[in-house]
mmCIF file of C-alpha atoms in Angstrom:
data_model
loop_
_atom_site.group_PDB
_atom_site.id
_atom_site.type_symbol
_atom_site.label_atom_id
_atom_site.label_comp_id
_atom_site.label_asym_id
_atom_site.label_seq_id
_atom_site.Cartn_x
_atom_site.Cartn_y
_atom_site.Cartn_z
ATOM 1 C CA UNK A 1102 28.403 -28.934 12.671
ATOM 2 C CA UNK A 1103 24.588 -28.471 11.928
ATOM 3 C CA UNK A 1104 24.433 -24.740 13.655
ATOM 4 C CA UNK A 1105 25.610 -23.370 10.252
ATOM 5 C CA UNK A 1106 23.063 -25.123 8.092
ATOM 6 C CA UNK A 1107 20.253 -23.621 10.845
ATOM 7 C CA UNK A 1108 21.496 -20.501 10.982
ATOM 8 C CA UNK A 1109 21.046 -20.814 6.927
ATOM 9 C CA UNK A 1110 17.524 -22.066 7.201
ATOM 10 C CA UNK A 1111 16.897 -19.401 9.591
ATOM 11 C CA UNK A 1112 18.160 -16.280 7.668
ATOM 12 C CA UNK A 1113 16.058 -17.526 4.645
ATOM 13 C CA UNK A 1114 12.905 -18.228 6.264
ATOM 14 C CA UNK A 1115 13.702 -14.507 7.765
ATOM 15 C CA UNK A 1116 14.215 -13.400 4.415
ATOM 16 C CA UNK A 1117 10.912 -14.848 3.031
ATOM 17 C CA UNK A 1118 9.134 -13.248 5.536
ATOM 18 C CA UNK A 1119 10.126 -9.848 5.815
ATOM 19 C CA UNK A 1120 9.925 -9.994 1.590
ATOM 20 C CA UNK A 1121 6.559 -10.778 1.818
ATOM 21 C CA UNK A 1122 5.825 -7.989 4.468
ATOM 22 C CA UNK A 1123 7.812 -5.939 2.167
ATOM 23 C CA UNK A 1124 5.445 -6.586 -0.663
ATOM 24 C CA UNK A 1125 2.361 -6.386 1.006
ATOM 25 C CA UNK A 1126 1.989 -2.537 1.895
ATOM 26 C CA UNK A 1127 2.297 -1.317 -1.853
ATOM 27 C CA UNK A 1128 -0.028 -3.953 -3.113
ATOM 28 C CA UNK A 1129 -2.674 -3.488 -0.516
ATOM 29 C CA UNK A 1130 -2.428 -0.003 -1.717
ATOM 30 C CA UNK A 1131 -2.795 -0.639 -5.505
ATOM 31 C CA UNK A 1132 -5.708 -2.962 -4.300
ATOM 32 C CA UNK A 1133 -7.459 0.240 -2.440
ATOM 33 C CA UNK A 1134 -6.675 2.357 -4.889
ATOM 34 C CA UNK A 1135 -8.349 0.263 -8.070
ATOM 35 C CA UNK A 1136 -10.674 -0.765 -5.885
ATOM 36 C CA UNK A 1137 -12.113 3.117 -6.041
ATOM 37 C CA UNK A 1138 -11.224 3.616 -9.556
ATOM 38 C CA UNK A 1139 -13.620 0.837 -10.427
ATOM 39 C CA UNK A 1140 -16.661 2.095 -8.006
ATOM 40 C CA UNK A 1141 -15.733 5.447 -9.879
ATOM 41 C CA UNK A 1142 -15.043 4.113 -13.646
ATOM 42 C CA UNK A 1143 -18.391 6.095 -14.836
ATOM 43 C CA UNK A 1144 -16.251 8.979 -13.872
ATOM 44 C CA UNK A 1145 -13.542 10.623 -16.110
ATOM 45 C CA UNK A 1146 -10.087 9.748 -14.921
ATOM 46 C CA UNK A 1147 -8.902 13.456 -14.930
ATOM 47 C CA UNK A 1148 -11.240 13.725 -11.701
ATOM 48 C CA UNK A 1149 -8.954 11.464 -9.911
ATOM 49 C CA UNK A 1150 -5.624 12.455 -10.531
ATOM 50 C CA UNK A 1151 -4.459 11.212 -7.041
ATOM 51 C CA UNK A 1152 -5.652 7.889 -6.933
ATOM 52 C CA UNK A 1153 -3.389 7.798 -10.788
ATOM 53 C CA UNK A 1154 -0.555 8.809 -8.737
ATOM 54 C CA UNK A 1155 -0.503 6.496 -6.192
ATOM 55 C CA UNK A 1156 -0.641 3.839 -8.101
ATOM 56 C CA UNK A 1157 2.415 4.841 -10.233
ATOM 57 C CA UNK A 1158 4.626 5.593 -6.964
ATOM 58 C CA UNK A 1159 3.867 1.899 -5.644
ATOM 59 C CA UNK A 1160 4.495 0.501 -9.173
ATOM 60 C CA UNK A 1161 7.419 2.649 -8.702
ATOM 61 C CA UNK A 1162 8.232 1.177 -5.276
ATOM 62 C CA UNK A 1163 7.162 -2.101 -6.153
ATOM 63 C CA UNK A 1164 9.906 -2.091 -9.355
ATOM 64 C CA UNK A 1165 13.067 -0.653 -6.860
ATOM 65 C CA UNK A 1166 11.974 -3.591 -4.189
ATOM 66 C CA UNK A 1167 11.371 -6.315 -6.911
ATOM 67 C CA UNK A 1168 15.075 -5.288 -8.154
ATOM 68 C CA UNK A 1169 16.840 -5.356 -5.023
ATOM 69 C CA UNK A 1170 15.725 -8.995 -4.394
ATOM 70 C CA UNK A 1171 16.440 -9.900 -7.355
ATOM 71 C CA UNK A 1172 19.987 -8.465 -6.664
ATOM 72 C CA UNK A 1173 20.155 -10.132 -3.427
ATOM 73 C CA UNK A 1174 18.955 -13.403 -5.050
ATOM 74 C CA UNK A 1175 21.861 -13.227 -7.436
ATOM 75 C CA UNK A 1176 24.207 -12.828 -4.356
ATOM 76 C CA UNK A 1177 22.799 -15.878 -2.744
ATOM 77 C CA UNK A 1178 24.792 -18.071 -5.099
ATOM 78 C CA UNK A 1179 27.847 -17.160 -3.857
ATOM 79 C CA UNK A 1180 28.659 -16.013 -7.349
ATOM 80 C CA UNK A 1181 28.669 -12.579 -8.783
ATOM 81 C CA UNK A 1182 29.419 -11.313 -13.137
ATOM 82 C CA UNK A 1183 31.561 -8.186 -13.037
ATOM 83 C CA UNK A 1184 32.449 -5.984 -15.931
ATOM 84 C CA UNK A 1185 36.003 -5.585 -14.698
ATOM 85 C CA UNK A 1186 38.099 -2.017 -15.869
ATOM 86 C CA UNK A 1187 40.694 0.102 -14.867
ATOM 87 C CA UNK A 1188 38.916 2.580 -13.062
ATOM 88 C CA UNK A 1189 39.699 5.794 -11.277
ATOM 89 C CA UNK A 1190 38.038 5.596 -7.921
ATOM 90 C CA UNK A 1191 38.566 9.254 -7.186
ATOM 91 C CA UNK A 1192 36.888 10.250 -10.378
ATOM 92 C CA UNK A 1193 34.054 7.806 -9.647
ATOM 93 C CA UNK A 1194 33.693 9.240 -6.185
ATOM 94 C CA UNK A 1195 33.207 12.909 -7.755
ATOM 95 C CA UNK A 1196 31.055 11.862 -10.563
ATOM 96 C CA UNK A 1197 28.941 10.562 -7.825
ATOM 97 C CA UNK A 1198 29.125 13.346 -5.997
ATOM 98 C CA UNK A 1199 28.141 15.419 -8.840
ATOM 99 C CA UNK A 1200 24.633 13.688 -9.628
ATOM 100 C CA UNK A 1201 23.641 13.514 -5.858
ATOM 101 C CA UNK A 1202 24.301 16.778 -5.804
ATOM 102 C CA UNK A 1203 21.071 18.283 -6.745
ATOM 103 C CA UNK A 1204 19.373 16.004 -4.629
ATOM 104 C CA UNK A 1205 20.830 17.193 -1.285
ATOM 105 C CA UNK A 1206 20.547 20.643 -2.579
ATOM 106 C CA UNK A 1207 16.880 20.361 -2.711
ATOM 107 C CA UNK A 1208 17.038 18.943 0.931
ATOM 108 C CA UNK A 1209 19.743 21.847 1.963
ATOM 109 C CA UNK A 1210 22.511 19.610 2.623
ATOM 110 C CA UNK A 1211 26.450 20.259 1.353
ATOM 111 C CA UNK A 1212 27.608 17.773 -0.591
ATOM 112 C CA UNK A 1213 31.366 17.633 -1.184
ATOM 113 C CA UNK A 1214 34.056 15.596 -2.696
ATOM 114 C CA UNK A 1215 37.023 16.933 -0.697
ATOM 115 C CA UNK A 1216 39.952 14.474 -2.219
ATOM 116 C CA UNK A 1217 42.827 15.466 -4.872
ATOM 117 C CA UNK A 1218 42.580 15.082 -8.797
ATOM 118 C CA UNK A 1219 45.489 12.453 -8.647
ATOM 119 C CA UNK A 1220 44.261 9.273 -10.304
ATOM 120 C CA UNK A 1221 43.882 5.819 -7.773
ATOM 121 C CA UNK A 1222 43.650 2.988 -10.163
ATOM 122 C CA UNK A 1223 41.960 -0.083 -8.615
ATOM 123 C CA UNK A 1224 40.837 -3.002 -11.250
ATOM 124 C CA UNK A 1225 36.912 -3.213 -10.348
ATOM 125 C CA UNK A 1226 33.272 -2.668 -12.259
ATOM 126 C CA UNK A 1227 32.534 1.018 -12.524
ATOM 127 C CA UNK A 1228 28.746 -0.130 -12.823
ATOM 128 C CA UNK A 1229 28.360 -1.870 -9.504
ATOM 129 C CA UNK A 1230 30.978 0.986 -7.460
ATOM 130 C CA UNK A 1231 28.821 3.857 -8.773
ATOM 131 C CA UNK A 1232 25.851 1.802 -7.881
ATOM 132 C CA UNK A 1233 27.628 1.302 -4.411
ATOM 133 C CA UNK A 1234 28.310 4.668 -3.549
ATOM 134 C CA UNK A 1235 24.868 5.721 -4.686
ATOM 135 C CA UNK A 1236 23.706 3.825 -2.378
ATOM 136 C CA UNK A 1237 25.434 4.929 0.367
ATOM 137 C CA UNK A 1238 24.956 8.898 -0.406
ATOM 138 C CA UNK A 1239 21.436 8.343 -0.683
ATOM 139 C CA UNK A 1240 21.347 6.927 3.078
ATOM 140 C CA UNK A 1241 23.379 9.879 3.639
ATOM 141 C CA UNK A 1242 20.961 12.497 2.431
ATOM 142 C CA UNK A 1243 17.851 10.943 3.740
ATOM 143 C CA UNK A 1244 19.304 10.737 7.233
ATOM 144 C CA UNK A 1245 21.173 14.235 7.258
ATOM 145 C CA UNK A 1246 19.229 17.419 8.411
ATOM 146 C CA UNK A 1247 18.851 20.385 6.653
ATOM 147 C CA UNK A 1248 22.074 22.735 7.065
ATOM 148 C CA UNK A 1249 23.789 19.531 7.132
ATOM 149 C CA UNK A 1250 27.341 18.365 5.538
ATOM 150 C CA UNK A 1251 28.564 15.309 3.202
ATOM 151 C CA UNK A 1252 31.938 15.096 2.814
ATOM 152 C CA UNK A 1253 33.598 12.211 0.386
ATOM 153 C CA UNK A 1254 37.122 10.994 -0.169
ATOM 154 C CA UNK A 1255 39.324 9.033 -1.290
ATOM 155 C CA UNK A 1256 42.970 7.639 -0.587
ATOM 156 C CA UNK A 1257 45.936 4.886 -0.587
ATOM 157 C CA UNK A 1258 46.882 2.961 2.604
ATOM 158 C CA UNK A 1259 49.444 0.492 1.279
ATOM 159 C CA UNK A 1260 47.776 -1.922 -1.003
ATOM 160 C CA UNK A 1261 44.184 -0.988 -0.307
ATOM 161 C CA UNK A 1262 42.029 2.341 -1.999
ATOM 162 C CA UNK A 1263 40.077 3.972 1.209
ATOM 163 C CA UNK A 1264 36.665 5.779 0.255
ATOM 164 C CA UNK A 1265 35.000 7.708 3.358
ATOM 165 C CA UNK A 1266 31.761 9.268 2.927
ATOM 166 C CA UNK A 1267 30.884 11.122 6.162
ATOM 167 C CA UNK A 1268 28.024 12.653 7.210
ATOM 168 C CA UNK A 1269 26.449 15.089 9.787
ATOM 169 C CA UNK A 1270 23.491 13.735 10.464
ATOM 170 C CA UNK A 1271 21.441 11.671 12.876
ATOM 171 C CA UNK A 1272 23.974 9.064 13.999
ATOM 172 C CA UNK A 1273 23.093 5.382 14.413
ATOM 173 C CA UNK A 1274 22.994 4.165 18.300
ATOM 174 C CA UNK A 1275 25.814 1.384 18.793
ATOM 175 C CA UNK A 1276 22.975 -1.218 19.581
ATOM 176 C CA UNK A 1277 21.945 -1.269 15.471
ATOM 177 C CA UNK A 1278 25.449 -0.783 14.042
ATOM 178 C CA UNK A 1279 26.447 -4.964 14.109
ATOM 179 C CA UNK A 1280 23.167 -5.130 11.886
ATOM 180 C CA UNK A 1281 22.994 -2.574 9.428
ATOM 181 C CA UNK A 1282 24.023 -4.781 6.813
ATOM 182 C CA UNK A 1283 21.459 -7.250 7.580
ATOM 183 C CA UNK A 1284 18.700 -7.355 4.742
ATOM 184 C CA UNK A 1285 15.134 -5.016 5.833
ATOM 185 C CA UNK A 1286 17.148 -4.070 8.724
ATOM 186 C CA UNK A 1287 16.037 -0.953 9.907
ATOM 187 C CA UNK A 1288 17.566 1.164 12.997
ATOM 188 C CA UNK A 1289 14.534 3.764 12.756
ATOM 189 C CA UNK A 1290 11.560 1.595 11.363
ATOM 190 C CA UNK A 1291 8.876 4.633 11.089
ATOM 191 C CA UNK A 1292 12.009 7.013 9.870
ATOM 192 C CA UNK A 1293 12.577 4.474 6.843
ATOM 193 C CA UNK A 1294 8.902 3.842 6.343
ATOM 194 C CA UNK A 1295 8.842 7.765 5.728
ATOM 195 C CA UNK A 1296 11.471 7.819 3.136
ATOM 196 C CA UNK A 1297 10.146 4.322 1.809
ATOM 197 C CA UNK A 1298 13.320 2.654 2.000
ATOM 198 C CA UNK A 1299 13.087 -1.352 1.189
ATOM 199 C CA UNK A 1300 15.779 -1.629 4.155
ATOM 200 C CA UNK A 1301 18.168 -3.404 1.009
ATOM 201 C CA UNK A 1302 20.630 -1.019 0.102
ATOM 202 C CA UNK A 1303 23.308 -1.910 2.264
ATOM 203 C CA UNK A 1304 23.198 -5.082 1.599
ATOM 204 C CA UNK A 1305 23.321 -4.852 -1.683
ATOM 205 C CA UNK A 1306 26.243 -2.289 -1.019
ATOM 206 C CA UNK A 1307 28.104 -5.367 0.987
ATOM 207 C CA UNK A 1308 27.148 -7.533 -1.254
ATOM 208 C CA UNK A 1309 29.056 -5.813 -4.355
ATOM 209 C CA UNK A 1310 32.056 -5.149 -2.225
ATOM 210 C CA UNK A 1311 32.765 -8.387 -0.979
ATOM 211 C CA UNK A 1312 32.286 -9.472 -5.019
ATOM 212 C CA UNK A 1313 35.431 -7.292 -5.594
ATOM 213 C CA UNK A 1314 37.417 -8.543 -2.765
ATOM 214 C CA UNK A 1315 36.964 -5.279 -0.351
ATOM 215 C CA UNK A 1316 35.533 -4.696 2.867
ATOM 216 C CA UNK A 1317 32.992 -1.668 3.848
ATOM 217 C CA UNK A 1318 32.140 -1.011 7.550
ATOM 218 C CA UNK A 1319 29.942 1.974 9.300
ATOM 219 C CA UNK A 1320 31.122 3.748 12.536
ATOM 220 C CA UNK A 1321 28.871 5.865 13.755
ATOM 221 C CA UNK A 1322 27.122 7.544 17.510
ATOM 222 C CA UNK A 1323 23.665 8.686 17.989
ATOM 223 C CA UNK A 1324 23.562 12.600 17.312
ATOM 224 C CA UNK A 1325 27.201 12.706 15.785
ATOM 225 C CA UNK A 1326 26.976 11.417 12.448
ATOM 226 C CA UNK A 1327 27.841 8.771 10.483
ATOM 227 C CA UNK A 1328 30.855 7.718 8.384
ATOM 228 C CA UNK A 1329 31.117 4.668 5.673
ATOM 229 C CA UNK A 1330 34.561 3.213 5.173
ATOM 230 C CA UNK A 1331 35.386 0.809 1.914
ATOM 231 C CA UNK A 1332 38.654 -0.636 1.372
ATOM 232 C CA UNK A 1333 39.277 -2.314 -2.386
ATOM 233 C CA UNK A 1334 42.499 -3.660 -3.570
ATOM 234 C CA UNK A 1335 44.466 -1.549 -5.902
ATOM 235 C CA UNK A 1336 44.878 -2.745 -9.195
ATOM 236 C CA UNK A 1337 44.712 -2.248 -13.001
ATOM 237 C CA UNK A 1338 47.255 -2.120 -15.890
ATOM 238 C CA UNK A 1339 47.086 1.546 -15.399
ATOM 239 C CA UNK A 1340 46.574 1.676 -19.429
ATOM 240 C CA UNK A 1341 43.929 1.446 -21.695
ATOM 241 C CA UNK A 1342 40.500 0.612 -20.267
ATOM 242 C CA UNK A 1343 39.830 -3.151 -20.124
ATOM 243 C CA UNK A 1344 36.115 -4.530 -20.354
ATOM 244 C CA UNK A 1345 35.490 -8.655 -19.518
ATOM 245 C CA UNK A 1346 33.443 -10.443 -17.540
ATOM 246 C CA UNK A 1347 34.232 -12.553 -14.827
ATOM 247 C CA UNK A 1348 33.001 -14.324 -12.238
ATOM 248 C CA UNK A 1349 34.617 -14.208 -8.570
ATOM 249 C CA UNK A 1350 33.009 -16.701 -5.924
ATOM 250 C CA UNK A 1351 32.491 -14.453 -3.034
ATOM 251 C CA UNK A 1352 30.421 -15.068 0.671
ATOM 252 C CA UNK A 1353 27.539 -12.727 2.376
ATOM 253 C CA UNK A 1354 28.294 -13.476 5.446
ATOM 254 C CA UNK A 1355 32.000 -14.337 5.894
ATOM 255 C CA UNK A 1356 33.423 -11.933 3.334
ATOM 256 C CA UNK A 1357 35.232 -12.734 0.073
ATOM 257 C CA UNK A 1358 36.048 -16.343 -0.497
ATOM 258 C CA UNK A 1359 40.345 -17.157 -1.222
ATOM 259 C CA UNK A 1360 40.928 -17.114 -4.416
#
């Protein structure tokens, strides 16, 4: 009866920790970094440009992490605020698609949204999906080689609205798979230090899909890409566009709580 309450001690303390190790790269770096402006404050600033410019990308890094644990914290209470609307998943999907877009371009990647222009209604947040599957494109493109593919869809299987977003990238070995939802998780820790990742997105991404009653999962091999799978109950009036908030009690780890 007591393992549960450990295991919750355990995951915090966890939490605390890797936070804190989180937080203390970027502001050992600010320190280092004003530490020279000041022996150099006779000096105009112009003359060090660089020093100016890593401190704004840590403040930079410092605001994302600071924001995904705060996130996170607001998950903790089981409890989650959505702005709940009719929304077209499909046309979410491609809007998404279309602001990544220049983002794998840059890194010579093909993004695609391959599904139909029929509408799939589901009764969600359009905030919190978007923010979703920005998440999960942007693990996409940092983990997919150059001459690489991104393919997202979308489709009905029964009750539930299917989005895929594959990739052809690196793959993820089946050892780190049960765990890539687990918060600073990292399969490749000195990959995600190079793309400063805070190791928080897919939680988050769980996080907000559990808080509208859906599921998302990652199958993937080393060296044969990856592929994200979220289910979400279809909904909505199929009218107008609704806009209310509400508040669903929902669970980290065992999924979304009965109604």
């Amino acid at each position: 009866a007591l393992l549960p309450i450990q295991q919750a001690f355990r995951r915090q303390r966890e939490f605390v920790a890797d936070a804190a190790h989180e937080l203390r790269t970027p502001l050992t770096v600010l320190r280092a970094a004003t530490d020279l402006l000041q022996q150099r404050r006779a000096e105009p600033l112009a003359a060090h440009g660089d020093l100016l410019d890593d401190v704004r990308a840590e403040i930079a890094h410092l605001e994302r992490l600071t924001g995904d644990l705060l996130a996170l914290a607001r998950s903790d209470l089981e409890t989650v605020e959505l702005a709940v609307a009719d929304v077209d998943l499909r046309a979410l999907l491609a809007d998404a698609v279309r602001r990544a877009t220049p983002l794998a371009g840059e890194r010579g990647i093909a993004l695609a949204y391959a599904g139909d222009d029929e509408p799939l209604v589901i009764e969600a947040d359009p905030d919190r999906l978007h923010q979703v599957a920005m998440i999960v494109l942007d693990n996409a493109i940092k983990y997919t080689p150059t001459g690489g593919r991104i393919t997202v869809a979308a489709g009905r299987r029964g009750g539930v609205a299917v989005a895929t977003i594959r990739d052809t990238g690196e793959g993820i070995s089946a050892e780190h798979l049960p765990r890539l939802f687990d918060r600073f998780y990292r399969a490749d820790h000195a990959r995600s230090r190079a793309h400063r990742g805070t190791g928080l997105g897919l939680a988050i991404a769980q996080s907000l899909i559990h808080a509208h009653g859906g599921q998302i999962a990652v199958t993937s091999s080393a060296g044969d890409g990856t592929t994200v799978r979220i289910q979400l109950p279809i909904g909505g009036s199929g009218g107008s566009i609704v806009n209310r908030a509400v508040r669903r009690p929902w669970r980290i780890a065992g999924g979304p709580a009965p109604e």
